[in-house]
JSON list of C-alpha atoms in Angstrom, two decimals:
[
{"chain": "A", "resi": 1, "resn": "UNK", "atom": "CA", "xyz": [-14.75, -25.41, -1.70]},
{"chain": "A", "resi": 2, "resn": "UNK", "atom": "CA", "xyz": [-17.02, -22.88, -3.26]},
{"chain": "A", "resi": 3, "resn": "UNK", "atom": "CA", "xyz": [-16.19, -19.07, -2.27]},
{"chain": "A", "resi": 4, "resn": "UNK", "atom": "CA", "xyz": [-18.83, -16.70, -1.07]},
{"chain": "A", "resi": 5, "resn": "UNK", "atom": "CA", "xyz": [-18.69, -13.29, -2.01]},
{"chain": "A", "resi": 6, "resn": "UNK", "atom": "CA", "xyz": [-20.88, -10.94, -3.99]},
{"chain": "A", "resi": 7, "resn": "UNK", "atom": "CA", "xyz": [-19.54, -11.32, -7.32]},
{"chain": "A", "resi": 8, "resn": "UNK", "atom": "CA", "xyz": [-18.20, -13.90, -9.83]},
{"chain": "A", "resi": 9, "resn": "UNK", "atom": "CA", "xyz": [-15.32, -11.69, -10.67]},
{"chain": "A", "resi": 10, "resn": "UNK", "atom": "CA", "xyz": [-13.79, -11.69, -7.17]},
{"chain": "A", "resi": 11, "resn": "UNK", "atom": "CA", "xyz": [-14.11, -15.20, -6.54]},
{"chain": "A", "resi": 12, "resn": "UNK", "atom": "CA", "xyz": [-12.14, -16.08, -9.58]},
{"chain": "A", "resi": 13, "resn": "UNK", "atom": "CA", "xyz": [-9.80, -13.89, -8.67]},
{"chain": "A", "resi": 14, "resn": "UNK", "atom": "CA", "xyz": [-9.56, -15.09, -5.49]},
{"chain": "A", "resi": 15, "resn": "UNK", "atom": "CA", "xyz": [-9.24, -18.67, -6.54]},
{"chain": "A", "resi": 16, "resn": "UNK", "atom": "CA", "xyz": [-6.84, -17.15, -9.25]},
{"chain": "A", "resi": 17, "resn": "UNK", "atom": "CA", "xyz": [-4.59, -16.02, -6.33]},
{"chain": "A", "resi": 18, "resn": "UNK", "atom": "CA", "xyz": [-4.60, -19.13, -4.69]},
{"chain": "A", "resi": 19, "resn": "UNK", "atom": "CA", "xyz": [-3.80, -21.18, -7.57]},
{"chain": "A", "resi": 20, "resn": "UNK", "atom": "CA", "xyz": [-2.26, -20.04, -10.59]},
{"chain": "A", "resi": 21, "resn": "UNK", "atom": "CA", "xyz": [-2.04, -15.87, -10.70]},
{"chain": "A", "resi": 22, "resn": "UNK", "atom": "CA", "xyz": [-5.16, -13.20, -10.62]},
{"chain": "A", "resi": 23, "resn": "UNK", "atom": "CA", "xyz": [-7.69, -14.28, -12.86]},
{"chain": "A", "resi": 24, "resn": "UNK", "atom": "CA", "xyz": [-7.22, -11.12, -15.42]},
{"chain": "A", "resi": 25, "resn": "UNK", "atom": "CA", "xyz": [-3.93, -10.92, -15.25]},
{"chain": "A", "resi": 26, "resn": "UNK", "atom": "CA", "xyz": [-1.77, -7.49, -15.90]},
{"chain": "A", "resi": 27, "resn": "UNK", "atom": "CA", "xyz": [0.07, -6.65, -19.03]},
{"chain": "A", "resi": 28, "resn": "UNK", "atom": "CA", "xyz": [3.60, -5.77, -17.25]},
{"chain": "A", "resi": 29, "resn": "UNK", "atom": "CA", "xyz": [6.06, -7.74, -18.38]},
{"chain": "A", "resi": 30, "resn": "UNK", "atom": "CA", "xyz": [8.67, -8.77, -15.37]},
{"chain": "A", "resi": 31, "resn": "UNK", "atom": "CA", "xyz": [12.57, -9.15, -16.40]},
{"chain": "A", "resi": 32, "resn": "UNK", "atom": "CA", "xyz": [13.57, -11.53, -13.44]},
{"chain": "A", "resi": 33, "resn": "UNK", "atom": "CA", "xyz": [11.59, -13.26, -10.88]},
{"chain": "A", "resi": 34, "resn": "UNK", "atom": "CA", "xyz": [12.51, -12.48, -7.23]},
{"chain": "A", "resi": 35, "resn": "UNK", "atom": "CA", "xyz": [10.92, -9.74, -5.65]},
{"chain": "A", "resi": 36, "resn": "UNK", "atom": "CA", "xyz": [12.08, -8.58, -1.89]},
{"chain": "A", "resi": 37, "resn": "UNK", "atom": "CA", "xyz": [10.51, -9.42, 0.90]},
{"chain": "A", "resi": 38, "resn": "UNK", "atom": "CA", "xyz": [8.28, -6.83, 2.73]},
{"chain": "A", "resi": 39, "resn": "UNK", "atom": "CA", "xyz": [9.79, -5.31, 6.17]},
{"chain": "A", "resi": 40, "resn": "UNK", "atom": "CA", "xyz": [7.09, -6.26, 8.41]},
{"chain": "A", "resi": 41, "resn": "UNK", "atom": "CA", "xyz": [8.38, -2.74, 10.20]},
{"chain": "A", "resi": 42, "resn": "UNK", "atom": "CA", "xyz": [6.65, -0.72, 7.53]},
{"chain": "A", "resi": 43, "resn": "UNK", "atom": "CA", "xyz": [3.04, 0.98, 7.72]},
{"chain": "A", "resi": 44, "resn": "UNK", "atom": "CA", "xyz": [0.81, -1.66, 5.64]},
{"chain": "A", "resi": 45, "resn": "UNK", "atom": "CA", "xyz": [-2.03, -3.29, 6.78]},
{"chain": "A", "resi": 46, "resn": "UNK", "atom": "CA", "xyz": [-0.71, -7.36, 6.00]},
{"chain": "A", "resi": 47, "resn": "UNK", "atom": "CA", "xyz": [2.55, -6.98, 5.58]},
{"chain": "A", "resi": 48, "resn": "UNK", "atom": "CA", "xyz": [3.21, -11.05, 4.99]},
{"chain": "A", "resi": 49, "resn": "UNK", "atom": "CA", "xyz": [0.27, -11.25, 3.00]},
{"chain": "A", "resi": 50, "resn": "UNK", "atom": "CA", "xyz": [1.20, -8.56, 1.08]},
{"chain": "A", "resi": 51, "resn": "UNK", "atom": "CA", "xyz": [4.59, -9.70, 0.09]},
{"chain": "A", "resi": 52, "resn": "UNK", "atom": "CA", "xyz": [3.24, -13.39, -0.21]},
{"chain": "A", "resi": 53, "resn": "UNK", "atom": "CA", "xyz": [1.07, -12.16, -2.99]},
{"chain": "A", "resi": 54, "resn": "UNK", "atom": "CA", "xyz": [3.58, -9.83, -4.19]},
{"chain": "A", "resi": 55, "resn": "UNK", "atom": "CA", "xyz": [6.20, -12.59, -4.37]},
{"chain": "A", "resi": 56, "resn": "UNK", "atom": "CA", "xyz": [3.05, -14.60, -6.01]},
{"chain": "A", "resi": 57, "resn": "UNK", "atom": "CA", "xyz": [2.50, -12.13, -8.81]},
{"chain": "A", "resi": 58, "resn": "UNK", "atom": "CA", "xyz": [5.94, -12.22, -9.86]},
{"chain": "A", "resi": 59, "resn": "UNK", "atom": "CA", "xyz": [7.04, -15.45, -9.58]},
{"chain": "A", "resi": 60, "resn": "UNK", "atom": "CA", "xyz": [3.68, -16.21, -12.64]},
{"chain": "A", "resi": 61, "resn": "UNK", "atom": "CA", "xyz": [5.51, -13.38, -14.51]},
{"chain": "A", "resi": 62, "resn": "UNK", "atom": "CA", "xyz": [2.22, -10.78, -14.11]},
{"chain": "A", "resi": 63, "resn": "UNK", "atom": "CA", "xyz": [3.72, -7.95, -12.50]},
{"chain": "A", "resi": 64, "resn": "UNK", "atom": "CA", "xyz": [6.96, -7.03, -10.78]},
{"chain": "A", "resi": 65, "resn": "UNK", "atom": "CA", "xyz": [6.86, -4.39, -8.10]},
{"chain": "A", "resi": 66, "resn": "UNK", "atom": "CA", "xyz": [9.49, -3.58, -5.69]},
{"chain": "A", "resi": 67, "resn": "UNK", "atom": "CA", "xyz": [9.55, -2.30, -1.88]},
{"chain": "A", "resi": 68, "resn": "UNK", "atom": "CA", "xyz": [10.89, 1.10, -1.35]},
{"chain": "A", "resi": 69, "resn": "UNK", "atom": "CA", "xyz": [12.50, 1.56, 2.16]},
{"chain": "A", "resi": 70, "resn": "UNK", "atom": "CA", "xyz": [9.52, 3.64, 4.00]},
{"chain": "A", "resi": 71, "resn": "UNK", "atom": "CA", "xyz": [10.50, 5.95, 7.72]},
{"chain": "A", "resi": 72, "resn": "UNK", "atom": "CA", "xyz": [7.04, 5.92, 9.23]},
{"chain": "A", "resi": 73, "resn": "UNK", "atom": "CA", "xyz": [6.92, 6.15, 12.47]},
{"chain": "A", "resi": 74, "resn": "UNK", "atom": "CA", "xyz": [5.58, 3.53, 14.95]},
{"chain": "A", "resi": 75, "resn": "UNK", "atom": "CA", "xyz": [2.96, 6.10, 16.30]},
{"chain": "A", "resi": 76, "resn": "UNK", "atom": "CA", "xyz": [1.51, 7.06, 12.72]},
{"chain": "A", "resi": 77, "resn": "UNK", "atom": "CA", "xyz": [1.52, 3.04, 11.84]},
{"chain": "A", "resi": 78, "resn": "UNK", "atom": "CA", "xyz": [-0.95, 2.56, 14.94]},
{"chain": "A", "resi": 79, "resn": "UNK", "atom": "CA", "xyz": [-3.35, 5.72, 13.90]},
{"chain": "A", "resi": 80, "resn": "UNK", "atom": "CA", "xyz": [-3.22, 4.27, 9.80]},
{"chain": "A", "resi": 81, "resn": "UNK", "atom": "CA", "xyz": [-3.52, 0.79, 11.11]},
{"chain": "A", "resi": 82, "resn": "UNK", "atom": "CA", "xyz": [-7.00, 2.18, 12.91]},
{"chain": "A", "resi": 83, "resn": "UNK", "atom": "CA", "xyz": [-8.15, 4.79, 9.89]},
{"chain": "A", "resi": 84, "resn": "UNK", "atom": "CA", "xyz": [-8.04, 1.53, 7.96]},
{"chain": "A", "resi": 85, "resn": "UNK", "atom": "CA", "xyz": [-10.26, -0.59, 10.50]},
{"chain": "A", "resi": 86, "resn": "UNK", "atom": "CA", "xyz": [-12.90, 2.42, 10.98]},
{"chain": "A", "resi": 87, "resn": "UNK", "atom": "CA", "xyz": [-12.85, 2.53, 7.07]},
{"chain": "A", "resi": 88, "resn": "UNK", "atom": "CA", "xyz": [-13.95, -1.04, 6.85]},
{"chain": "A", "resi": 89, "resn": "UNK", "atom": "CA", "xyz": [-16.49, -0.76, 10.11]},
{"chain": "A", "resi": 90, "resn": "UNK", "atom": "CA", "xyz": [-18.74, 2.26, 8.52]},
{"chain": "A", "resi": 91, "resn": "UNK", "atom": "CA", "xyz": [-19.05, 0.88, 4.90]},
{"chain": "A", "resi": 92, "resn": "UNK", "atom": "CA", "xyz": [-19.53, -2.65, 5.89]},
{"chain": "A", "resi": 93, "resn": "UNK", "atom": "CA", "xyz": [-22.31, -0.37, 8.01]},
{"chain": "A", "resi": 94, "resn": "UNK", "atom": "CA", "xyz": [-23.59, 2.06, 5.28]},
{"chain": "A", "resi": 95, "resn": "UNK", "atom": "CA", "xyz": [-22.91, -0.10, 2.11]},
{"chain": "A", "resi": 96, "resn": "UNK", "atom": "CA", "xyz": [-21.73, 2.82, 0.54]},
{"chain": "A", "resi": 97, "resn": "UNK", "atom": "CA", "xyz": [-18.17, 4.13, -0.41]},
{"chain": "A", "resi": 98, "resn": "UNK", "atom": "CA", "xyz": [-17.22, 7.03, -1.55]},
{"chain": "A", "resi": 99, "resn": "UNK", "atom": "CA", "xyz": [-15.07, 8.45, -3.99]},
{"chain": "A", "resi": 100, "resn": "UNK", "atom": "CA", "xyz": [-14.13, 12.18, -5.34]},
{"chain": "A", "resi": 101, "resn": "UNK", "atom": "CA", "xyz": [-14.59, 12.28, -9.15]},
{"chain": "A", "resi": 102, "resn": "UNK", "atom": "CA", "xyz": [-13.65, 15.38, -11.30]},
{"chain": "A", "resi": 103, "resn": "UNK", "atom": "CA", "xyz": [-15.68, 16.82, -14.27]},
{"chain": "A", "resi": 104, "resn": "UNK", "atom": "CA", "xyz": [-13.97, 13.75, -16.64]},
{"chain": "A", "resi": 105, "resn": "UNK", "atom": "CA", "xyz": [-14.86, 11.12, -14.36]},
{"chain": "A", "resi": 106, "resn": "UNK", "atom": "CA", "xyz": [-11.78, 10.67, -13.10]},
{"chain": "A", "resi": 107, "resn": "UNK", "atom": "CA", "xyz": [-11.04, 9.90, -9.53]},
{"chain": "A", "resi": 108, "resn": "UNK", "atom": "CA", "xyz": [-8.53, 11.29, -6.89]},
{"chain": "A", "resi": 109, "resn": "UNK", "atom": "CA", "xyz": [-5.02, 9.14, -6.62]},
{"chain": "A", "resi": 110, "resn": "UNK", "atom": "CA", "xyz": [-1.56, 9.34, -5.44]},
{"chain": "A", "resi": 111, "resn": "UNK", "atom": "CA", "xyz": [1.60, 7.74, -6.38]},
{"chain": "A", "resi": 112, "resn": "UNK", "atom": "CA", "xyz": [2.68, 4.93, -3.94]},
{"chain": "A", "resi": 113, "resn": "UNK", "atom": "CA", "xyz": [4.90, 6.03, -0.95]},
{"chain": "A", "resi": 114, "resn": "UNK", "atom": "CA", "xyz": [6.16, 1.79, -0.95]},
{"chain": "A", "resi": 115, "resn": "UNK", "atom": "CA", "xyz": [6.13, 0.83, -4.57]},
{"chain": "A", "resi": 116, "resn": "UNK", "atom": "CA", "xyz": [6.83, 0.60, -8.02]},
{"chain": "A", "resi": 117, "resn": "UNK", "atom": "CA", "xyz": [6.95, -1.20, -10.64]},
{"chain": "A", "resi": 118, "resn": "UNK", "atom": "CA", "xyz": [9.51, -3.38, -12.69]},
{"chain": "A", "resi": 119, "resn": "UNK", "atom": "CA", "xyz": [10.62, 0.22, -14.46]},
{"chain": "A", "resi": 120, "resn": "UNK", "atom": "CA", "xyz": [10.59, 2.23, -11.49]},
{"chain": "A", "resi": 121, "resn": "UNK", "atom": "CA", "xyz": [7.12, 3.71, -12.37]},
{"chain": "A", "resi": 122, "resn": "UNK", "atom": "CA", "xyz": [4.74, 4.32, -9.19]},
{"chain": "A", "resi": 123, "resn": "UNK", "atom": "CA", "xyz": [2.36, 2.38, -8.46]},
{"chain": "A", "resi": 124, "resn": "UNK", "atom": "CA", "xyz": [-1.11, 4.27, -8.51]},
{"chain": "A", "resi": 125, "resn": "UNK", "atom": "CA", "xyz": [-2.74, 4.29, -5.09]},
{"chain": "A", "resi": 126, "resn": "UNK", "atom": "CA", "xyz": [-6.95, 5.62, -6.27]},
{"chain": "A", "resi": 127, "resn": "UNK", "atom": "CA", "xyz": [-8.21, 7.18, -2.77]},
{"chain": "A", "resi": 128, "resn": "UNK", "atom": "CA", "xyz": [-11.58, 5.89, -1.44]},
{"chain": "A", "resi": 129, "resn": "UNK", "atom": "CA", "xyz": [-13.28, 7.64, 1.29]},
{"chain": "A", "resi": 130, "resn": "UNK", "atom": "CA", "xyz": [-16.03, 5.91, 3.92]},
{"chain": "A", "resi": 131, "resn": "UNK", "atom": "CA", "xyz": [-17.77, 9.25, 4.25]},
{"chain": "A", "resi": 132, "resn": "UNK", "atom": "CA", "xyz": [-18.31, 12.47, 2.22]},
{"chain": "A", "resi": 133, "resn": "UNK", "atom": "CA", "xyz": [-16.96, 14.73, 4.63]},
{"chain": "A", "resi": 134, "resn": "UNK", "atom": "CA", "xyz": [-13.59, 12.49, 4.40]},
{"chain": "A", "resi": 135, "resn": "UNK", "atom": "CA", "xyz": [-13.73, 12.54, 0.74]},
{"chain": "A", "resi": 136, "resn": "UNK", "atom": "CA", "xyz": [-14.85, 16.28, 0.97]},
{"chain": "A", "resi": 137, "resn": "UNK", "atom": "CA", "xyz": [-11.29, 17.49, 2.69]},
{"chain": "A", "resi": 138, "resn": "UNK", "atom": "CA", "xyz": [-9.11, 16.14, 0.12]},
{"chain": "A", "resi": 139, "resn": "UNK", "atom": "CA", "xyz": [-11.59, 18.29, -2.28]},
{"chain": "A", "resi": 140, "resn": "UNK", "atom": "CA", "xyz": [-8.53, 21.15, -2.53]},
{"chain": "A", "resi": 141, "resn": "UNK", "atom": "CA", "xyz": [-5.39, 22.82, -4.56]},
{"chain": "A", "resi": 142, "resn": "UNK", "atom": "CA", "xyz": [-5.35, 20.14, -8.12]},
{"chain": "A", "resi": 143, "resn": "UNK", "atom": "CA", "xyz": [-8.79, 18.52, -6.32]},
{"chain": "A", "resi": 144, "resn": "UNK", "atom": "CA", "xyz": [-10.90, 21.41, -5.77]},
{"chain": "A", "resi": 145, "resn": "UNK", "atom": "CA", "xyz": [-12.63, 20.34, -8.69]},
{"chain": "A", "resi": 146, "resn": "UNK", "atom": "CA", "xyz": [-13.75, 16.65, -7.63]},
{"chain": "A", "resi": 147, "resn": "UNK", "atom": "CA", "xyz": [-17.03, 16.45, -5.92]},
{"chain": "A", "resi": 148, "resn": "UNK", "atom": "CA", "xyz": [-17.68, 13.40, -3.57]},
{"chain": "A", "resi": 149, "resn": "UNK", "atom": "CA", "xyz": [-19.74, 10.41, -4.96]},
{"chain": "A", "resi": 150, "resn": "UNK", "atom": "CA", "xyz": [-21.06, 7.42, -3.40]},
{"chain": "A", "resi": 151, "resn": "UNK", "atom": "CA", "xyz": [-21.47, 4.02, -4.93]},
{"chain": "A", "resi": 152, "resn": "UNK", "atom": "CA", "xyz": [-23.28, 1.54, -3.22]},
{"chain": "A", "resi": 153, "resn": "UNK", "atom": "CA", "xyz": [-20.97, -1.31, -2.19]},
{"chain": "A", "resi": 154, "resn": "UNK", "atom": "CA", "xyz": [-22.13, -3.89, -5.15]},
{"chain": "A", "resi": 155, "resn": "UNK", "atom": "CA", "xyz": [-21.29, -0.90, -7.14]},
{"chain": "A", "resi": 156, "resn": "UNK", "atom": "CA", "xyz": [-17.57, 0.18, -6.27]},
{"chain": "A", "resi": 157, "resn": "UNK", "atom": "CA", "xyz": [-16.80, -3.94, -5.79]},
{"chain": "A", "resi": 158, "resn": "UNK", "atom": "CA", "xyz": [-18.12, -5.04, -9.84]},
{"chain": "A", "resi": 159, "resn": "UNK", "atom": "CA", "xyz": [-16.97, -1.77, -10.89]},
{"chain": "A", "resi": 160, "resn": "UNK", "atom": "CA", "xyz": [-13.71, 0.61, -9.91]},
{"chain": "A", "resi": 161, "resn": "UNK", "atom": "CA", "xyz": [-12.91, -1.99, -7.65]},
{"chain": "A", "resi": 162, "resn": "UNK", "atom": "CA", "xyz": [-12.76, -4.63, -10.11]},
{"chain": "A", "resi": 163, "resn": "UNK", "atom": "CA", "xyz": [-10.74, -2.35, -12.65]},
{"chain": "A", "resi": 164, "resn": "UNK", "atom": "CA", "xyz": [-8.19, -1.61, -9.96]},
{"chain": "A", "resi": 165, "resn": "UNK", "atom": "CA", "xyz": [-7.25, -4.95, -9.44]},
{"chain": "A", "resi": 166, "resn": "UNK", "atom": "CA", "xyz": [-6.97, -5.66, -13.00]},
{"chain": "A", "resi": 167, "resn": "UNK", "atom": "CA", "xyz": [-4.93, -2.50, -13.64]},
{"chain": "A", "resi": 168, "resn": "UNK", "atom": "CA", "xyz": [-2.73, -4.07, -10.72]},
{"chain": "A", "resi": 169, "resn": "UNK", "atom": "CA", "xyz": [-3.28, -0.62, -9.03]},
{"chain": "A", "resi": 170, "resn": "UNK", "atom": "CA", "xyz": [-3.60, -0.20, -5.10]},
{"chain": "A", "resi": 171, "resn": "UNK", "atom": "CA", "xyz": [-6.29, 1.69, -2.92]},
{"chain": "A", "resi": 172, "resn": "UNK", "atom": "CA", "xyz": [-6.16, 4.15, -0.11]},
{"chain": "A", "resi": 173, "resn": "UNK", "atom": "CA", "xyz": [-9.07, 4.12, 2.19]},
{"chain": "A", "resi": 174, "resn": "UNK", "atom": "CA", "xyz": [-9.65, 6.61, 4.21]},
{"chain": "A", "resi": 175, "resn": "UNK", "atom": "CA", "xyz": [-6.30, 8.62, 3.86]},
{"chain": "A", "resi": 176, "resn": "UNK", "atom": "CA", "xyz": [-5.56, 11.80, 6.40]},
{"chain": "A", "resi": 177, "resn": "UNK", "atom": "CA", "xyz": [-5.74, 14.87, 5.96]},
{"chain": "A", "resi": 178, "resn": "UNK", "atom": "CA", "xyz": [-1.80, 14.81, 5.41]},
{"chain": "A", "resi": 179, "resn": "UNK", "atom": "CA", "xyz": [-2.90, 12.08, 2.60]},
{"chain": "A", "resi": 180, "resn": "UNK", "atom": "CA", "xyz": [-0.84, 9.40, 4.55]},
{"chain": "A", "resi": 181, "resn": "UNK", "atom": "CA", "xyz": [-2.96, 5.69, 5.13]},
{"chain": "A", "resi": 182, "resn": "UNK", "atom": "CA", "xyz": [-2.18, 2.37, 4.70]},
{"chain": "A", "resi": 183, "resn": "UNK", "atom": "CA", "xyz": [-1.62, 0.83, 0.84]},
{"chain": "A", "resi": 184, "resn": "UNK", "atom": "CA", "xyz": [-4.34, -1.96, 0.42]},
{"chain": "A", "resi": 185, "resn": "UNK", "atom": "CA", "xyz": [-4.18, -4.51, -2.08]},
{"chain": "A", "resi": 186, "resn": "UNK", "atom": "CA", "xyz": [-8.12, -4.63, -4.30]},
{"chain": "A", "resi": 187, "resn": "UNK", "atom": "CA", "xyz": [-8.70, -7.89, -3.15]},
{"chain": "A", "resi": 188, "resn": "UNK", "atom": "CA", "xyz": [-7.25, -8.06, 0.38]},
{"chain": "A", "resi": 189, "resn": "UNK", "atom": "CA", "xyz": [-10.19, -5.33, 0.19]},
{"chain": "A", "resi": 190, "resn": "UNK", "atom": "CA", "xyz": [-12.85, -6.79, -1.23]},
{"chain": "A", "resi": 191, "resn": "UNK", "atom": "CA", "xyz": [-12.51, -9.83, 1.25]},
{"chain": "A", "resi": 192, "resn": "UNK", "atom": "CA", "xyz": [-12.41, -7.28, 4.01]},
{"chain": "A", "resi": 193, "resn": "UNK", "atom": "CA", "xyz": [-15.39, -5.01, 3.31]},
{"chain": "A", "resi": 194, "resn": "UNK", "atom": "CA", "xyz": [-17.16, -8.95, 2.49]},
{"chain": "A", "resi": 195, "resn": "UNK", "atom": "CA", "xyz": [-16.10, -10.41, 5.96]},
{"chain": "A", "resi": 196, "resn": "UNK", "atom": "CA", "xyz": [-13.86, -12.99, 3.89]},
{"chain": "A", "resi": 197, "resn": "UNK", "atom": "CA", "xyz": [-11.33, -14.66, 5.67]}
]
């Protein structure tokens, strides 16, 4: 059955992680092959689908992350869990996303609150924003530097998009002020801001 999304790269990876691994797969080696399971308790926005392609990317030997134990609380889940959904309402609206970039071209990112890798290494979470003025607050202290950008949807999906996924990096739409949102996998985001199943 033929997939139907905007660009040949995601549907091969798609397919990829539905049959046999992502379709560019990561240079990380992995040492064993289990990786734990994901406490559904934890702020993420598919927590089984998560870990199922989690568990998926290690068994094929691509990449081995593991689950640090996470305290959110049940409250800040709910507002995340809806930051997340307005996130994917306004750019499936707009077509745009937006992203802070500094003077080197380099965009804003944190270190993952719920994972690292096989060496104990963060995993990099690159922030995206669904409006300027969200991108613009985040624009402070080692930031102040990065000016908001917008790429049109086509553009952040064949481009950054398409690098973070390779990189096996995560995103971070629409983080808070407090830079606390849900972890969301590249193509669990792509599908999303597509209206793939």
């Amino acid at each position: 059955m033929p997939l139907r999304t905007a660009s040949r790269w995601l549907d091969n990876a798609i397919r990829g992680f539905f049959t046999t691994g992502p379709a560019n797969p990561v240079s990380r080696p992995i040492r064993n092959s289990t990786s734990p399971r994901v406490n559904s308790n934890v702020c993420i926005a598919k927590p089984y689908r998560r870990a199922a392609v989690r568990n998926r990317l290690a068994e094929t030997g691509v990449i081995a992350v593991r689950r640090l134990e996470s305290g959110v609380a049940l409250h800040l889940t709910a507002e995340l869990q809806a930051n997340y959904q307005r996130f994917i309402e306004r750019v499936r609206a707009t077509r745009e996303v937006w992203v802070l970039l500094g003077p080197d071209l380099r965009g804003a990112w944190v270190h993952s609150n719920d994972y690292v890798t096989e060496d104990d290494e963060p995993v990099c979470v690159h922030l995206v924003y669904s409006t300027a003025a969200y991108a613009r607050r985040h624009a402070t202290g080692e930031w102040a530097g990065m000016e908001p950008v917008s790429l049109t949807l086509d553009e952040f999906i064949d481009g950054p998009l398409r690098g973070m996924h390779e990189g096996g990096d995560l995103l971070g739409p629409d983080f808070n002020a407090d830079l606390a949102g849900l972890e969301i996998e590249p193509i669990d985001l792509a599908k999303a801001l597509l209206g793939e199943p």
